[in-house]
CSV table of N, CA and C in Angstrom, one decimal:
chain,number,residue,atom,x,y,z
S,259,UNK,N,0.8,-1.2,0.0
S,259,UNK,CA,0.0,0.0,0.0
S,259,UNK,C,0.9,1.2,0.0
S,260,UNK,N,0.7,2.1,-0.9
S,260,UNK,CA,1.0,3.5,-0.8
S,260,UNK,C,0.6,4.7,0.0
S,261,UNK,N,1.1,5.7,0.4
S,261,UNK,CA,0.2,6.8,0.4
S,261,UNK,C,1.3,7.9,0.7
S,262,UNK,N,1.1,8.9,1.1
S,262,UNK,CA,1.8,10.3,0.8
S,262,UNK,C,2.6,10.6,2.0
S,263,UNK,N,3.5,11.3,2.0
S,263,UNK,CA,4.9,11.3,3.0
S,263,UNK,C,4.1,12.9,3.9
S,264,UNK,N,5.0,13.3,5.1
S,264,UNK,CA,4.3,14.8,5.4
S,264,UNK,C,5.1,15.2,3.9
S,265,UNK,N,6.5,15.4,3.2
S,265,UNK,CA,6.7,16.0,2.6
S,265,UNK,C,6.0,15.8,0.9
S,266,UNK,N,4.6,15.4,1.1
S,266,UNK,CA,4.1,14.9,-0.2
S,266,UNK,C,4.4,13.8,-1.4
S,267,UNK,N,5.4,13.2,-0.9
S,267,UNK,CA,6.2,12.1,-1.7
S,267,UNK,C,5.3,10.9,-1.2
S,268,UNK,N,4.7,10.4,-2.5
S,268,UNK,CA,4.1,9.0,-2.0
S,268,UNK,C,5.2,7.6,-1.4
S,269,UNK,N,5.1,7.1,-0.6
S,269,UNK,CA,6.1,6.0,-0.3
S,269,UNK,C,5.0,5.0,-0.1
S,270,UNK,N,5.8,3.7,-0.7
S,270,UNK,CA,4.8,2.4,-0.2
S,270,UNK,C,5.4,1.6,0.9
S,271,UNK,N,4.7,1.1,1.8
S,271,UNK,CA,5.2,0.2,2.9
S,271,UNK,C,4.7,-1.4,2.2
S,272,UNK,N,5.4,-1.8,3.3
S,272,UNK,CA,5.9,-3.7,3.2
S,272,UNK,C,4.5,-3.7,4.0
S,273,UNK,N,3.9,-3.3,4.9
S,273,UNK,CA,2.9,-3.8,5.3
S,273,UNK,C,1.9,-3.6,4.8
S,274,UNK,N,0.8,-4.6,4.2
S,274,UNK,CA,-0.8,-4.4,3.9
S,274,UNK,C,-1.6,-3.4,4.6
S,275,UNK,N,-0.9,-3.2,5.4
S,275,UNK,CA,-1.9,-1.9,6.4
S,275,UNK,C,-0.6,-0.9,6.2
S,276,UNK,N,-0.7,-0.1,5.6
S,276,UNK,CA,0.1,1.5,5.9
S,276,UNK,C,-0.1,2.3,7.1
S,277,UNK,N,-0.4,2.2,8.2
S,277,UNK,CA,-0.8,2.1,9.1
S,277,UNK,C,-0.4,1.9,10.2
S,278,UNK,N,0.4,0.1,10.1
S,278,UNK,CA,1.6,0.0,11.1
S,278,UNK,C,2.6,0.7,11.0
S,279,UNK,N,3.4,0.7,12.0
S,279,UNK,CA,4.5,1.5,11.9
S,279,UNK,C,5.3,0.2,12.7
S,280,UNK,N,7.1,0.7,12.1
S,280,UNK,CA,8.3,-0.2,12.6
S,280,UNK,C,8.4,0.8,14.5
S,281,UNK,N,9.0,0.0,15.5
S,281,UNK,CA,9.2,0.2,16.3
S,281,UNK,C,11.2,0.7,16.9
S,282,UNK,N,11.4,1.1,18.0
S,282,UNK,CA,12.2,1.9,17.6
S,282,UNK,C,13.3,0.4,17.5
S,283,UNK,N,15.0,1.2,16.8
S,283,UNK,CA,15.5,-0.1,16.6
S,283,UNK,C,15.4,-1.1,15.4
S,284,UNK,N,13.8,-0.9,14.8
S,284,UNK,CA,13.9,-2.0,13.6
S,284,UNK,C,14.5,-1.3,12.4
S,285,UNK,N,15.0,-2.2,11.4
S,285,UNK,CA,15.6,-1.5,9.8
S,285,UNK,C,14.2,-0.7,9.9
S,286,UNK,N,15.0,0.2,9.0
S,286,UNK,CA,14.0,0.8,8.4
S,286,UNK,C,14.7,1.5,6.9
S,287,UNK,N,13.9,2.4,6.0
S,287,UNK,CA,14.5,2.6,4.4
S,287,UNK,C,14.0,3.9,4.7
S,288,UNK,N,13.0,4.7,5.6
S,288,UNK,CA,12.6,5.8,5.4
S,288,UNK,C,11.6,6.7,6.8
S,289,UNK,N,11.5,7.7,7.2
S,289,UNK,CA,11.5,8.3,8.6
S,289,UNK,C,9.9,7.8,8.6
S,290,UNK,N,8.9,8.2,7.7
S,290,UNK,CA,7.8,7.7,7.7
S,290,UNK,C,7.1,6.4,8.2
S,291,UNK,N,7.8,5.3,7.6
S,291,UNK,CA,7.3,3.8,8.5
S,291,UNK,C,8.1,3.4,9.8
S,292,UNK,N,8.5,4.8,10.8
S,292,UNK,CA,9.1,4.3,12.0
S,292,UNK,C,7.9,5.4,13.2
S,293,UNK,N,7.7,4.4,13.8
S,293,UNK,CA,6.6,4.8,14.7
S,293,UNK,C,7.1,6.1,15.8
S,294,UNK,N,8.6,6.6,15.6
S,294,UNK,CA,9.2,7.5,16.8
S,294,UNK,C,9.2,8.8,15.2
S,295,UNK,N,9.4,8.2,14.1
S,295,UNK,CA,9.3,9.2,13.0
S,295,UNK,C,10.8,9.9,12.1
S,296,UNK,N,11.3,8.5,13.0
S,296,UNK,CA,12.7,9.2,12.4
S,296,UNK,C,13.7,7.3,12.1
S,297,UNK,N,13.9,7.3,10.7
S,297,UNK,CA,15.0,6.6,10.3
S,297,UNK,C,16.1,6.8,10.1
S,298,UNK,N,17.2,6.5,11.1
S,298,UNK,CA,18.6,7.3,10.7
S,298,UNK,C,19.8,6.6,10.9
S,299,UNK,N,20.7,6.8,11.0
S,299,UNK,CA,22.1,5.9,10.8
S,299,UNK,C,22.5,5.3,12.2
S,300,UNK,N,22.3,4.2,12.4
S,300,UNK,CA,23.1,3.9,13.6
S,300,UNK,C,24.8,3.9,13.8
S,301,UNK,N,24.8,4.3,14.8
S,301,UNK,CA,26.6,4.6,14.6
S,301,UNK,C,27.3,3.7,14.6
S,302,UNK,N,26.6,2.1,15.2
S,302,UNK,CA,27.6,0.8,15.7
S,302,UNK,C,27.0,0.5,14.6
S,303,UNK,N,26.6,0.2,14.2
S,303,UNK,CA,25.9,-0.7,12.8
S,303,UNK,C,26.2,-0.1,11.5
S,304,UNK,N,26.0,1.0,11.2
S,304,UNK,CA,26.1,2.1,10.2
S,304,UNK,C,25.1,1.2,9.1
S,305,UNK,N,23.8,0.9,10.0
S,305,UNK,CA,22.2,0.8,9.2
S,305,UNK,C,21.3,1.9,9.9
S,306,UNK,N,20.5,1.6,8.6
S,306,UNK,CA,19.4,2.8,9.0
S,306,UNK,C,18.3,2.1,10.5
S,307,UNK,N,17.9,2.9,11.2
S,307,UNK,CA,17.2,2.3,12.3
S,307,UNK,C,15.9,3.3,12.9
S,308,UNK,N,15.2,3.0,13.2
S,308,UNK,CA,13.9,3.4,13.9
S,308,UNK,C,14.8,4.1,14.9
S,309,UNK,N,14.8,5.3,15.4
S,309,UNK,CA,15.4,6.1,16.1
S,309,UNK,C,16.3,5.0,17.3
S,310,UNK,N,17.3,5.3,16.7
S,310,UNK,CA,18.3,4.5,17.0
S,310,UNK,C,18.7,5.4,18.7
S,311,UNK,N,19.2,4.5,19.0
S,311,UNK,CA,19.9,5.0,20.7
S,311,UNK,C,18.7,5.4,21.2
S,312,UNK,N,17.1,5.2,20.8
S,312,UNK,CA,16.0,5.7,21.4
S,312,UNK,C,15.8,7.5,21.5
S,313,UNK,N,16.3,7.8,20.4
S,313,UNK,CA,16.3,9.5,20.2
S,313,UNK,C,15.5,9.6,18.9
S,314,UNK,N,14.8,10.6,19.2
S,314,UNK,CA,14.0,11.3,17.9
S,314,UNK,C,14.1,12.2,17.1
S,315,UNK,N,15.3,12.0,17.1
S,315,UNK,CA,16.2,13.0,16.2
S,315,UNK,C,17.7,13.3,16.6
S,316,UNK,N,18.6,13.3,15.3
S,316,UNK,CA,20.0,13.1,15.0
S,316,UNK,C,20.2,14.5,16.2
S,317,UNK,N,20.9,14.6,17.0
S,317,UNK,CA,21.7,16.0,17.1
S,317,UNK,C,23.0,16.2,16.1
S,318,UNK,N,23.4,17.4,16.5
S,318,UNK,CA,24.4,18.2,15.7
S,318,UNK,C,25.5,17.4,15.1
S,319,UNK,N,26.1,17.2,14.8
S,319,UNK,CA,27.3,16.7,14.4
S,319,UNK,C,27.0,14.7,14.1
S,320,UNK,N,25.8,14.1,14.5
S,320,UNK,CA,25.8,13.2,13.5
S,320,UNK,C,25.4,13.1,12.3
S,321,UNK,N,25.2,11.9,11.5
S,321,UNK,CA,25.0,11.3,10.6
S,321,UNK,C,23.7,11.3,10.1
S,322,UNK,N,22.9,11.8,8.8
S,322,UNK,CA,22.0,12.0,8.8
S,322,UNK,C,21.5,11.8,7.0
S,323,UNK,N,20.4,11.9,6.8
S,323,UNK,CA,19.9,11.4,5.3
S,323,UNK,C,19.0,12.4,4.7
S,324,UNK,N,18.7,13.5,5.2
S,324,UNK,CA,17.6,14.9,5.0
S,324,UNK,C,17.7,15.6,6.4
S,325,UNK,N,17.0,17.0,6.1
S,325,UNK,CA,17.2,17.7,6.8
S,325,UNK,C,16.2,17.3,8.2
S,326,UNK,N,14.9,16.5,7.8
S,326,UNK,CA,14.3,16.3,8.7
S,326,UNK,C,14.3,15.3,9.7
S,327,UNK,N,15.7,14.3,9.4
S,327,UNK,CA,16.4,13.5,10.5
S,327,UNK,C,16.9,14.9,11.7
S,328,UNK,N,17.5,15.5,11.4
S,328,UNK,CA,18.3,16.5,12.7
S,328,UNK,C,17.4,17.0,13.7
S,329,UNK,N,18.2,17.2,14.7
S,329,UNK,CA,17.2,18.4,15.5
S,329,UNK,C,17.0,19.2,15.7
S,330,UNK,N,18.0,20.2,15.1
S,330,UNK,CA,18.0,21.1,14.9
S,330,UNK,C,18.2,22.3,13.7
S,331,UNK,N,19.4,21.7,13.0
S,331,UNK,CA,19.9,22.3,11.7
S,331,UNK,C,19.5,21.6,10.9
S,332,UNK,N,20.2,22.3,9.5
S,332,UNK,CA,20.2,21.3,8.2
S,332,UNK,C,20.6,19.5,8.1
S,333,UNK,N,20.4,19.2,7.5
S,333,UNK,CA,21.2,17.8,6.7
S,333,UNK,C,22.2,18.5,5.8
S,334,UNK,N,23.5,18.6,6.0
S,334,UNK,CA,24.6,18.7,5.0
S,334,UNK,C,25.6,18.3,4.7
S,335,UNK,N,26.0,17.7,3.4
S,335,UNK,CA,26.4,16.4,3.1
S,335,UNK,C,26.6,15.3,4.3
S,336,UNK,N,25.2,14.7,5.0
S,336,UNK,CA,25.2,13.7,5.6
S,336,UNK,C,25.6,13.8,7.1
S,337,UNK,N,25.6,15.5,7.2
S,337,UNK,CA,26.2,15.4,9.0
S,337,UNK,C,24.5,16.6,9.4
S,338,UNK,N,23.9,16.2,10.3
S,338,UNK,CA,23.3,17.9,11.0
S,338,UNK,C,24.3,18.7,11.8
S,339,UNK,N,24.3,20.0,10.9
S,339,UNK,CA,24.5,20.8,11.3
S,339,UNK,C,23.9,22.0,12.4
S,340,UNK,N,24.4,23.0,12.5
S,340,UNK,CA,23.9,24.0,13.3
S,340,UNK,C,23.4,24.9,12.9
S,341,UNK,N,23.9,25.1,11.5
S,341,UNK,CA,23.6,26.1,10.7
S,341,UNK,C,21.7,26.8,10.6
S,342,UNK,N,21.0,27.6,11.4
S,342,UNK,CA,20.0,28.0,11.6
S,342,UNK,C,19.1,28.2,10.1
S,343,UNK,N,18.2,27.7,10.3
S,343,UNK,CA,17.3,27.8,9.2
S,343,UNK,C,16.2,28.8,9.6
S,344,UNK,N,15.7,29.8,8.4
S,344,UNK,CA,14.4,30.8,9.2
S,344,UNK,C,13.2,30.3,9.3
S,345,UNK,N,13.3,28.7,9.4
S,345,UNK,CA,11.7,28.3,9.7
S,345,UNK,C,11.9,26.7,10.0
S,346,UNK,N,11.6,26.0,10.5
S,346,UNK,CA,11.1,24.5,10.5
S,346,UNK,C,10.2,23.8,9.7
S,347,UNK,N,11.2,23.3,9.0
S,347,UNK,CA,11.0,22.4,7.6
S,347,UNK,C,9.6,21.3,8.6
S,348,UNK,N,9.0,20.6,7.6
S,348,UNK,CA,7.8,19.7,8.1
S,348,UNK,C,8.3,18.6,8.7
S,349,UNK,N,7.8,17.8,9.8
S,349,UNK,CA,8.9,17.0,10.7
S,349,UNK,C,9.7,17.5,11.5
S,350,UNK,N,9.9,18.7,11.6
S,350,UNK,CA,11.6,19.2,12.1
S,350,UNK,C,10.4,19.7,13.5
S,351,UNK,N,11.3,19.9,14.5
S,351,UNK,CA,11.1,19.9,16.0
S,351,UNK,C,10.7,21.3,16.1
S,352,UNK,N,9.8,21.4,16.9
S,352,UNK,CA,8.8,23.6,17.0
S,352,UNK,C,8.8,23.1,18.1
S,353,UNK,N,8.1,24.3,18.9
S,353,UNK,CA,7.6,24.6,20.3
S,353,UNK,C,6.3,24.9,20.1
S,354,UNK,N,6.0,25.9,18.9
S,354,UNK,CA,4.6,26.6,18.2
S,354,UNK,C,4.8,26.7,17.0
S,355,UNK,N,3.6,27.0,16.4
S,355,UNK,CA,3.2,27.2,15.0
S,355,UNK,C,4.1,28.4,14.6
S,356,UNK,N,4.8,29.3,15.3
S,356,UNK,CA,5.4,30.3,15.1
S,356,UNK,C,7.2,29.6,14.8
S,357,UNK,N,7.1,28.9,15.3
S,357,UNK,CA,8.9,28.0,14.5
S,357,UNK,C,8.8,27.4,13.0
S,358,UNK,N,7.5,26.6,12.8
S,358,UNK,CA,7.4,26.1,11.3
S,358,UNK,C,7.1,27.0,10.2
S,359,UNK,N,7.4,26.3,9.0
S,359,UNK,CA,7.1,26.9,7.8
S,359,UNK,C,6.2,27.4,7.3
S,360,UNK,N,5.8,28.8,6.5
S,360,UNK,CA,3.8,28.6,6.4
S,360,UNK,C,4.2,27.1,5.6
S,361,UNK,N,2.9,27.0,5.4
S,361,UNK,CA,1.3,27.0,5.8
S,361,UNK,C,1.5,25.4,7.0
S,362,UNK,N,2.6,25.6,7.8
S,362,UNK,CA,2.7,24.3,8.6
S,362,UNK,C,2.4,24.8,9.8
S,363,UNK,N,2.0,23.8,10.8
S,363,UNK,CA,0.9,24.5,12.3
S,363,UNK,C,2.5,23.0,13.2
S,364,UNK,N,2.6,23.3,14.2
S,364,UNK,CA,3.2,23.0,15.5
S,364,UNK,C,2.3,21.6,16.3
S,365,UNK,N,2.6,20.4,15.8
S,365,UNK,CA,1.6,19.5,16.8
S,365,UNK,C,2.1,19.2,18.4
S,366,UNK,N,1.6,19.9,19.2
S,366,UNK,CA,2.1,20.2,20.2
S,366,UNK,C,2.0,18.7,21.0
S,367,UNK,N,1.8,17.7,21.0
S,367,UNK,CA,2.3,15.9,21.5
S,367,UNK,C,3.3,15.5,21.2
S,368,UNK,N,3.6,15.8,19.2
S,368,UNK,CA,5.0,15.0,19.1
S,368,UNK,C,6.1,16.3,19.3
S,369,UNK,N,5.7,18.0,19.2
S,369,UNK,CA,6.4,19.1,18.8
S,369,UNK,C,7.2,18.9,17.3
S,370,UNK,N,6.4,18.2,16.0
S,370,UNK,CA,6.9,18.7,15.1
S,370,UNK,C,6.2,19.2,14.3
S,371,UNK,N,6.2,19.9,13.4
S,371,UNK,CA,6.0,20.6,12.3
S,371,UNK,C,5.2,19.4,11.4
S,372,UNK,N,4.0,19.8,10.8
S,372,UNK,CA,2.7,19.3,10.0
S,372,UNK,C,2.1,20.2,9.2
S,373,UNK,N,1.6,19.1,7.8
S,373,UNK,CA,0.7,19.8,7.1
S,373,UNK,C,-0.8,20.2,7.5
S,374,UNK,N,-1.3,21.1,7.5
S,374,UNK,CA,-2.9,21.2,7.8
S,374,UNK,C,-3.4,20.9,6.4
S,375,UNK,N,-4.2,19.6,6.2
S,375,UNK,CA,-4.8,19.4,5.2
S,375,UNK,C,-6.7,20.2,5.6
S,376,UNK,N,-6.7,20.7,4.6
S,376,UNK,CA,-8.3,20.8,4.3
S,376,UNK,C,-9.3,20.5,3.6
């Protein structure tokens, strides 16, 4: 089954239900089918993993695959940076709707950045 990423990219999952999600720790190919929301490099393994070390996002100076693995900065060439962005890309960590991108609103449970569909 297919369906659409927050960043609008359809991705299809291995499971019949799009729905489940992988738990933290399992492979994963992409941040969407991991139930913490983040697929990223494990440092001892150097595979991709359901928020590996149990973190929901890369800090600074790791290893990373887009901008919306980090916690803070960009993805650049493969490390998060520090480097300040003027808004929080979709996925990326807010406090409020006043840190994300328009037309993105602040889900204050997970604190990341979402599309408002209408």
């Amino acid at each position: 089954a297919c369906r659409p990423t927050l960043g609008g990219v359809y991705r299809c999952y291995n499971s019949d239900n799009p729905s489940d999600c992988l738990s933290d720790g399992a492979e994963c190919a992409f941040s969407e089918e991991c139930c913490c929301g983040l697929c990223a490099i494990e440092e001892a393994t150097g595979t991709l993993k359901c928020c590996p070390g149990g973190i929901p996002c890369v800090p600074t100076g790791g290893q990373c695959t887009t901008d919306l693995d980090c916690c803070y900065g960009p993805c650049i060439d493969g490390i998060c940076t520090e480097q300040e962005l003027p808004c929080v890309p979709a996925g990326g960590h807010c406090t409020s709707d006043e840190d994300c991108c328009e037309p993105l609103k602040c889900n204050p449970s997970t604190q990341t950045c979402y599309y408002v569909f209408v």
